[in-house]
Amino acid sequence: MLNILWPIFIIVAFVYAFFSGNVDKVNSVIFESTKNAVELSLTFLGTMCLWNGIMQIAYKSKLIDKIVKLLNPIIKKLFPEINKEKKIKKEIAMNMVANIFGLGNAATPLGIKAMKSMQEVNEKKDTLSNSMMMFIVINTASLQLIPTTVIAIRTSLNSNNPTAIVTPVWGASICSIIIAVMVTKIIIKRKKRN
Amino acid sequence: MSIINYISMIAMPAIILIIITYSLIEKNKVYDNFLEGAKEGVSIVYNIFPTLVGLFVAVGALRASGILDVIINFISPVIEGFNIPKEIMPLAILRPISGSASMAVATDIMNSYGVDSKIGQIASVIMGSTETTLYTIAVYTSCVKIKKTRGILMAALIGDIVGMLVSVIICNIL
């Protein structure tokens, strides 16, 4: 995707700059941007290390098993078809937990594992099963408890209150997840009738 | 309002405290585990840095050239009805497509309009409450070689749009 977008961005910006007379601004922005990237990454580095470290502690403890248990009733509701498949349910739960803790690097391999297990019990191998649809939709929504990336960006830009956005983020995430799940349920029901 | 701020403020320390205490009671090697995770944090930043440089330059050039304002003004009549600040639009469009590009745009927005301004806050909440939808769908369908996705993209994008609208509404209230 970015192989197309990135050159378009650059070409459009540079060509337009020549016509609009903003070449001087573009010229200075080139070097300013690289400086910004370094500054952001440095601030970023601290927050990311701290948070990944904390989350690794959680991940290695039995706290995770407890949360998996807590998620069980929700998973039952969302994935009625695989209720008897204990292994798949556990994989889905682990993926959700990794997402909740913001461990994207752990969440994706766990999610791929869950997808492969669901494919094994999928009747039409070229089409997403109901459970798979629900699983992907939940992964496209943000379950993350603490939006660390955003907090890191806000910190690097000297915000007065970098964490002020935590509660609003929860509100927006919950609304978007509920709607996405509802739309998915509607799609699943419709296909059944046909 | 002050309650919301308070919860936002204590969320991070509270979670850290719970995790460490719990792990300590379990007699885990807390610090070793911390270091292990922190190391991975370094590699994440290390890996994302080249992308950031590339995209910061591209997005910065788009803004400095003046073309971004032209595009924003072109689409603004459509979105002003929803009370969405037009400055957010580049982020809203890029968010589902690319994680690193939307991060660059969000940072650029916060930098240009003020990180604590309303626009900066909306950009923050959108970044925190949505995911890179297209990438996620691509990864999870391709790993099992599935072609028929049964309108899942629509469901996910509707969720994204709702998340963005709610972000705007919440930030307008606060």
Short mmCIF file of C-alpha atoms in Angstrom, two decimals:
data_model
loop_
_atom_site.label_atom_id
_atom_site.label_comp_id
_atom_site.label_asym_id
_atom_site.label_seq_id
_atom_site.Cartn_x
_atom_site.Cartn_y
_atom_site.Cartn_z
CA MET A 1 0.00 0.00 0.00
CA LEU A 2 2.67 2.50 1.02
CA ASN A 3 4.68 1.58 -2.06
CA ILE A 4 2.01 3.46 -3.95
CA LEU A 5 0.96 6.08 -1.39
CA TRP A 6 4.42 7.27 -0.36
CA PRO A 7 5.72 8.26 -3.83
CA ILE A 8 2.35 9.87 -4.60
CA PHE A 9 2.63 11.96 -1.43
CA ILE A 10 6.13 13.11 -2.31
CA ILE A 11 5.48 13.81 -5.99
CA VAL A 12 2.19 15.63 -5.40
CA ALA A 13 3.72 17.73 -2.62
CA PHE A 14 6.86 18.68 -4.54
CA VAL A 15 5.10 19.39 -7.82
CA TYR A 16 2.42 21.48 -6.11
CA ALA A 17 5.09 23.36 -4.18
CA PHE A 18 6.67 24.54 -7.43
CA PHE A 19 3.35 25.93 -8.67
CA SER A 20 2.24 27.49 -5.40
CA GLY A 21 5.62 29.04 -4.63
CA ASN A 22 6.07 27.11 -1.41
CA VAL A 23 9.33 25.48 -2.43
CA ASP A 24 11.23 27.22 0.38
CA LYS A 25 8.82 25.83 2.98
CA VAL A 26 9.03 22.32 1.56
CA ASN A 27 12.77 22.61 1.50
CA SER A 28 13.01 23.42 5.18
CA VAL A 29 10.33 20.87 6.13
CA ILE A 30 12.44 18.04 4.71
CA PHE A 31 15.09 18.52 7.36
CA GLU A 32 12.67 19.50 10.09
CA SER A 33 10.68 16.30 9.58
CA THR A 34 13.68 14.03 9.98
CA LYS A 35 14.55 15.87 13.19
CA ASN A 36 10.97 15.42 14.42
CA ALA A 37 11.14 11.70 13.67
CA VAL A 38 14.28 11.36 15.78
CA GLU A 39 12.82 13.34 18.67
CA LEU A 40 9.57 11.40 18.63
CA SER A 41 11.36 8.06 18.48
CA LEU A 42 13.56 8.95 21.43
CA THR A 43 10.61 9.83 23.66
CA PHE A 44 8.79 6.90 22.24
CA LEU A 45 11.63 4.57 23.10
CA GLY A 46 11.27 5.20 26.84
CA THR A 47 7.51 4.69 26.99
CA MET A 48 7.57 1.65 24.75
CA CYS A 49 10.30 -0.06 26.78
CA LEU A 50 8.59 0.63 30.07
CA TRP A 51 5.19 -0.48 28.93
CA ASN A 52 6.37 -3.57 27.06
CA GLY A 53 8.35 -4.54 30.14
CA ILE A 54 5.34 -4.15 32.43
CA MET A 55 3.14 -6.09 30.04
CA GLN A 56 5.69 -8.88 29.80
CA ILE A 57 5.47 -9.20 33.60
CA ALA A 58 1.71 -9.56 33.32
CA TYR A 59 2.08 -11.97 30.45
CA LYS A 60 4.36 -14.29 32.43
CA SER A 61 2.04 -14.36 35.47
CA LYS A 62 -1.17 -16.24 36.08
CA LEU A 63 -3.05 -12.95 35.87
CA ILE A 64 -3.48 -13.84 32.20
CA ASP A 65 -5.26 -17.11 33.01
CA LYS A 66 -7.65 -15.20 35.26
CA ILE A 67 -8.48 -12.73 32.51
CA VAL A 68 -8.95 -15.58 30.05
CA LYS A 69 -11.51 -17.03 32.47
CA LEU A 70 -13.21 -13.64 32.77
CA LEU A 71 -13.46 -13.47 28.99
CA ASN A 72 -15.05 -16.91 28.73
CA PRO A 73 -18.73 -15.81 28.91
CA ILE A 74 -18.08 -13.07 26.34
CA ILE A 75 -16.38 -15.54 24.00
CA LYS A 76 -19.30 -17.95 24.40
CA LYS A 77 -21.69 -15.21 23.30
CA LEU A 78 -19.58 -14.04 20.36
CA PHE A 79 -18.52 -17.47 19.07
CA PRO A 80 -21.47 -19.84 19.57
CA GLU A 81 -20.24 -22.23 16.83
CA ILE A 82 -16.97 -23.16 18.51
CA ASN A 83 -18.32 -23.54 22.03
CA LYS A 84 -17.04 -27.11 22.28
CA GLU A 85 -13.59 -26.36 20.91
CA LYS A 86 -11.63 -25.61 24.08
CA LYS A 87 -8.31 -25.11 22.30
CA ILE A 88 -9.69 -22.51 19.90
CA LYS A 89 -11.44 -20.66 22.70
CA LYS A 90 -8.19 -20.45 24.62
CA GLU A 91 -6.33 -19.15 21.55
CA ILE A 92 -8.96 -16.50 20.94
CA ALA A 93 -8.81 -15.46 24.59
CA MET A 94 -5.01 -15.21 24.52
CA ASN A 95 -5.19 -13.02 21.42
CA MET A 96 -7.75 -10.76 23.09
CA VAL A 97 -5.61 -10.49 26.23
CA ALA A 98 -2.55 -9.54 24.18
CA ASN A 99 -4.64 -6.88 22.45
CA ILE A 100 -6.00 -5.58 25.74
CA PHE A 101 -2.44 -5.15 27.04
CA GLY A 102 -1.32 -3.54 23.81
CA LEU A 103 1.15 -6.28 22.90
CA GLY A 104 0.61 -6.09 19.16
CA ASN A 105 3.67 -8.22 18.42
CA ALA A 106 2.28 -11.03 20.57
CA ALA A 107 -1.33 -10.58 19.47
CA THR A 108 -0.78 -11.17 15.76
CA PRO A 109 0.95 -14.60 15.96
CA LEU A 110 -1.64 -15.73 18.53
CA GLY A 111 -4.40 -14.50 16.25
CA ILE A 112 -2.94 -16.33 13.25
CA LYS A 113 -2.87 -19.50 15.33
CA ALA A 114 -6.55 -19.04 16.24
CA MET A 115 -7.43 -18.41 12.60
CA LYS A 116 -5.67 -21.62 11.51
CA SER A 117 -7.49 -23.65 14.16
CA MET A 118 -10.81 -22.16 13.10
CA GLN A 119 -10.00 -22.98 9.47
CA GLU A 120 -9.65 -26.65 10.47
CA VAL A 121 -13.27 -26.78 11.60
CA ASN A 122 -14.46 -24.48 8.79
CA GLU A 123 -16.78 -26.24 6.35
CA LYS A 124 -16.20 -24.00 3.33
CA LYS A 125 -12.44 -23.61 3.11
CA ASP A 126 -12.51 -20.59 0.78
CA THR A 127 -15.02 -18.59 2.83
CA LEU A 128 -14.78 -17.06 6.28
CA SER A 129 -16.83 -18.93 8.88
CA ASN A 130 -19.04 -16.99 11.29
CA SER A 131 -16.49 -17.38 14.08
CA MET A 132 -13.68 -16.19 11.86
CA MET A 133 -15.64 -13.11 10.86
CA MET A 134 -16.32 -12.23 14.46
CA PHE A 135 -12.70 -12.83 15.39
CA ILE A 136 -11.32 -10.55 12.65
CA VAL A 137 -13.83 -7.80 13.39
CA ILE A 138 -12.81 -7.81 17.05
CA ASN A 139 -9.18 -7.54 15.98
CA THR A 140 -9.91 -4.56 13.73
CA ALA A 141 -11.38 -2.74 16.73
CA SER A 142 -9.07 -1.50 19.44
CA LEU A 143 -9.27 -3.41 22.74
CA GLN A 144 -6.18 -1.74 24.15
CA LEU A 145 -6.54 -0.76 27.80
CA ILE A 146 -3.91 1.98 27.80
CA PRO A 147 -3.22 3.72 24.47
CA THR A 148 0.53 3.85 25.12
CA THR A 149 1.56 4.91 21.61
CA VAL A 150 -0.66 7.99 21.72
CA ILE A 151 0.48 8.83 25.25
CA ALA A 152 4.09 8.58 24.08
CA ILE A 153 3.41 10.92 21.15
CA ARG A 154 1.61 13.39 23.43
CA THR A 155 4.46 13.29 25.92
CA SER A 156 7.02 14.00 23.22
CA LEU A 157 4.97 17.03 22.12
CA ASN A 158 5.00 18.40 25.69
CA SER A 159 1.30 17.95 26.42
CA ASN A 160 0.11 19.37 29.76
CA ASN A 161 -1.76 16.15 30.41
CA PRO A 162 -0.67 13.29 28.13
CA THR A 163 -2.97 10.72 29.74
CA ALA A 164 -6.11 12.91 29.64
CA ILE A 165 -7.33 11.01 26.60
CA VAL A 166 -7.50 7.57 28.27
CA THR A 167 -11.16 7.70 29.32
CA PRO A 168 -12.37 9.24 26.03
CA VAL A 169 -10.48 6.49 24.19
CA TRP A 170 -12.35 3.85 26.21
CA GLY A 171 -15.69 5.45 25.32
CA ALA A 172 -14.91 5.63 21.60
CA SER A 173 -13.46 2.07 21.49
CA ILE A 174 -16.45 0.52 23.25
CA CYS A 175 -18.94 2.24 20.92
CA SER A 176 -17.00 1.19 17.82
CA ILE A 177 -16.63 -2.43 18.98
CA ILE A 178 -20.32 -2.76 19.85
CA ILE A 179 -21.40 -1.38 16.47
CA ALA A 180 -18.89 -3.52 14.53
CA VAL A 181 -20.01 -6.68 16.37
CA MET A 182 -23.67 -5.83 15.79
CA VAL A 183 -23.13 -5.30 12.05
CA THR A 184 -21.27 -8.63 11.89
CA LYS A 185 -24.11 -10.41 13.69
CA ILE A 186 -26.56 -8.94 11.17
CA ILE A 187 -24.43 -10.16 8.24
CA ILE A 188 -24.25 -13.64 9.80
CA LYS A 189 -28.03 -13.81 10.34
CA ARG A 190 -28.78 -12.62 6.81
CA LYS A 191 -26.61 -15.32 5.24
CA LYS A 192 -28.39 -17.97 7.26
CA ARG A 193 -31.77 -17.02 5.80
CA ASN A 194 -30.59 -17.17 2.20
CA MET B 1 -15.35 15.93 34.20
CA SER B 2 -12.74 15.96 36.96
CA ILE B 3 -13.64 12.31 37.63
CA ILE B 4 -12.88 11.42 34.02
CA ASN B 5 -9.56 13.21 34.28
CA TYR B 6 -8.82 11.44 37.53
CA ILE B 7 -9.56 7.99 36.10
CA SER B 8 -7.42 8.80 33.06
CA MET B 9 -4.62 9.88 35.35
CA ILE B 10 -4.59 6.90 37.70
CA ALA B 11 -5.26 4.21 35.05
CA MET B 12 -1.62 3.71 34.07
CA PRO B 13 -0.02 3.73 37.57
CA ALA B 14 -2.86 1.58 38.93
CA ILE B 15 -2.39 -1.08 36.26
CA ILE B 16 1.39 -1.10 36.74
CA LEU B 17 0.93 -1.47 40.50
CA ILE B 18 -1.57 -4.33 40.18
CA ILE B 19 0.61 -6.23 37.71
CA ILE B 20 3.81 -5.94 39.71
CA THR B 21 2.16 -6.75 43.04
CA TYR B 22 0.35 -9.73 41.58
CA SER B 23 3.48 -11.05 39.95
CA LEU B 24 5.46 -10.58 43.16
CA ILE B 25 2.92 -12.61 45.15
CA GLU B 26 3.31 -15.36 42.56
CA LYS B 27 7.06 -15.19 43.16
CA ASN B 28 7.86 -14.62 39.50
CA LYS B 29 11.17 -13.18 38.35
CA VAL B 30 9.58 -9.76 38.00
CA TYR B 31 12.63 -7.80 36.92
CA ASP B 32 13.92 -10.41 34.47
CA ASN B 33 10.52 -10.45 32.82
CA PHE B 34 10.49 -6.68 32.71
CA LEU B 35 13.86 -6.55 30.97
CA GLU B 36 12.77 -9.17 28.47
CA GLY B 37 9.74 -7.10 27.49
CA ALA B 38 11.62 -3.81 27.52
CA LYS B 39 14.14 -5.24 25.08
CA GLU B 40 11.34 -6.00 22.71
CA GLY B 41 10.18 -2.40 23.13
CA VAL B 42 13.57 -1.27 21.80
CA SER B 43 13.28 -3.47 18.75
CA ILE B 44 9.77 -2.17 18.02
CA VAL B 45 11.00 1.43 17.99
CA TYR B 46 14.11 0.41 16.05
CA ASN B 47 11.94 -1.20 13.41
CA ILE B 48 9.46 1.64 13.15
CA PHE B 49 12.05 4.44 12.94
CA PRO B 50 12.85 4.25 9.19
CA THR B 51 9.11 4.25 8.44
CA LEU B 52 8.64 7.31 10.61
CA VAL B 53 11.37 9.24 8.83
CA GLY B 54 9.93 8.41 5.42
CA LEU B 55 6.39 9.31 6.32
CA PHE B 56 7.18 12.41 8.35
CA VAL B 57 8.97 13.85 5.34
CA ALA B 58 6.09 12.94 3.00
CA VAL B 59 3.35 14.28 5.26
CA GLY B 60 5.37 17.36 6.19
CA ALA B 61 5.97 18.14 2.52
CA LEU B 62 2.25 17.69 1.75
CA ARG B 63 1.39 20.24 4.42
CA ALA B 64 4.16 22.74 3.57
CA SER B 65 3.36 22.70 -0.14
CA GLY B 66 -0.19 23.86 0.61
CA ILE B 67 -1.86 20.97 -1.25
CA LEU B 68 -3.22 19.49 1.99
CA ASP B 69 -5.21 22.67 2.66
CA VAL B 70 -6.61 22.55 -0.87
CA ILE B 71 -7.80 18.96 -0.39
CA ILE B 72 -9.18 19.69 3.08
CA ASN B 73 -11.14 22.69 1.82
CA PHE B 74 -12.47 20.62 -1.05
CA ILE B 75 -14.02 17.97 1.21
CA SER B 76 -14.91 20.20 4.16
CA PRO B 77 -18.53 20.99 3.15
CA VAL B 78 -19.38 17.28 3.40
CA ILE B 79 -18.05 16.77 6.88
CA GLU B 80 -18.88 20.07 8.54
CA GLY B 81 -22.46 18.86 8.89
CA PHE B 82 -21.19 16.24 11.34
CA ASN B 83 -19.34 18.85 13.38
CA ILE B 84 -16.04 17.19 12.50
CA PRO B 85 -13.14 19.62 12.25
CA LYS B 86 -11.85 19.41 8.69
CA GLU B 87 -8.25 19.30 9.92
CA ILE B 88 -8.92 15.74 11.12
CA MET B 89 -9.89 14.40 7.70
CA PRO B 90 -6.43 13.30 6.48
CA LEU B 91 -6.13 11.20 9.65
CA ALA B 92 -9.63 9.74 9.33
CA ILE B 93 -8.91 8.63 5.76
CA LEU B 94 -5.46 7.16 6.42
CA ARG B 95 -6.20 5.50 9.77
CA PRO B 96 -7.72 2.23 8.44
CA ILE B 97 -5.12 1.97 5.67
CA SER B 98 -1.74 2.39 7.34
CA GLY B 99 -0.68 2.38 10.98
CA SER B 100 2.61 4.20 10.47
CA ALA B 101 1.22 6.76 8.01
CA SER B 102 -1.69 7.59 10.31
CA MET B 103 0.73 7.90 13.21
CA ALA B 104 2.79 10.40 11.22
CA VAL B 105 -0.34 12.37 10.26
CA ALA B 106 -1.69 12.34 13.83
CA THR B 107 1.65 13.60 15.19
CA ASP B 108 1.71 16.27 12.52
CA ILE B 109 -1.83 17.37 13.46
CA MET B 110 -1.00 17.51 17.18
CA ASN B 111 2.18 19.43 16.40
CA SER B 112 0.52 21.96 14.08
CA TYR B 113 -2.70 22.70 15.97
CA GLY B 114 -1.46 22.10 19.51
CA VAL B 115 -1.38 18.78 21.31
CA ASP B 116 -3.83 19.98 23.97
CA SER B 117 -6.15 21.79 21.55
CA LYS B 118 -9.49 20.24 20.68
CA ILE B 119 -8.20 19.12 17.30
CA GLY B 120 -5.11 17.60 18.91
CA GLN B 121 -7.26 15.73 21.40
CA ILE B 122 -9.59 14.38 18.73
CA ALA B 123 -6.58 13.15 16.77
CA SER B 124 -5.27 11.45 19.94
CA VAL B 125 -8.57 9.75 20.74
CA ILE B 126 -9.02 8.55 17.15
CA MET B 127 -5.50 7.09 17.16
CA GLY B 128 -6.11 5.35 20.50
CA SER B 129 -9.54 3.94 19.77
CA THR B 130 -9.12 2.53 16.25
CA GLU B 131 -6.91 -0.01 14.52
CA THR B 132 -5.33 -0.45 11.10
CA THR B 133 -8.42 -2.23 9.81
CA LEU B 134 -7.31 -3.07 6.27
CA TYR B 135 -3.98 -4.48 7.39
CA THR B 136 -5.60 -6.63 10.09
CA ILE B 137 -8.13 -8.09 7.65
CA ALA B 138 -5.38 -8.75 5.09
CA VAL B 139 -3.15 -10.57 7.60
CA TYR B 140 -5.87 -12.76 9.06
CA THR B 141 -7.54 -13.74 5.78
CA SER B 142 -4.29 -14.40 3.92
CA CYS B 143 -2.84 -16.62 6.66
CA VAL B 144 -5.61 -19.18 5.98
CA LYS B 145 -5.81 -18.36 2.24
CA ILE B 146 -9.42 -17.25 2.31
CA LYS B 147 -10.82 -15.22 -0.57
CA LYS B 148 -14.51 -14.82 0.30
CA THR B 149 -14.77 -12.42 3.20
CA ARG B 150 -18.54 -11.90 3.36
CA GLY B 151 -18.67 -8.13 3.84
CA ILE B 152 -16.42 -8.14 6.86
CA LEU B 153 -14.64 -5.02 5.57
CA MET B 154 -17.92 -3.15 5.72
CA ALA B 155 -18.61 -4.22 9.29
CA ALA B 156 -15.12 -3.22 10.40
CA LEU B 157 -15.18 0.14 8.60
CA ILE B 158 -18.61 1.00 10.04
CA GLY B 159 -17.08 0.32 13.45
CA ASP B 160 -14.19 2.65 12.61
CA ILE B 161 -16.48 5.45 11.46
CA VAL B 162 -18.58 5.15 14.63
CA GLY B 163 -15.40 5.21 16.72
CA MET B 164 -14.23 8.39 14.98
CA LEU B 165 -17.61 10.11 15.31
CA VAL B 166 -17.76 9.24 19.02
CA SER B 167 -14.19 10.56 19.42
CA VAL B 168 -15.31 13.89 17.99
CA ILE B 169 -18.46 13.99 20.13
CA ILE B 170 -16.62 13.18 23.37
CA CYS B 171 -13.92 15.77 22.72
CA ASN B 172 -16.57 18.37 21.91
CA ILE B 173 -18.27 17.70 25.25
CA LEU B 174 -15.12 17.74 27.39
#
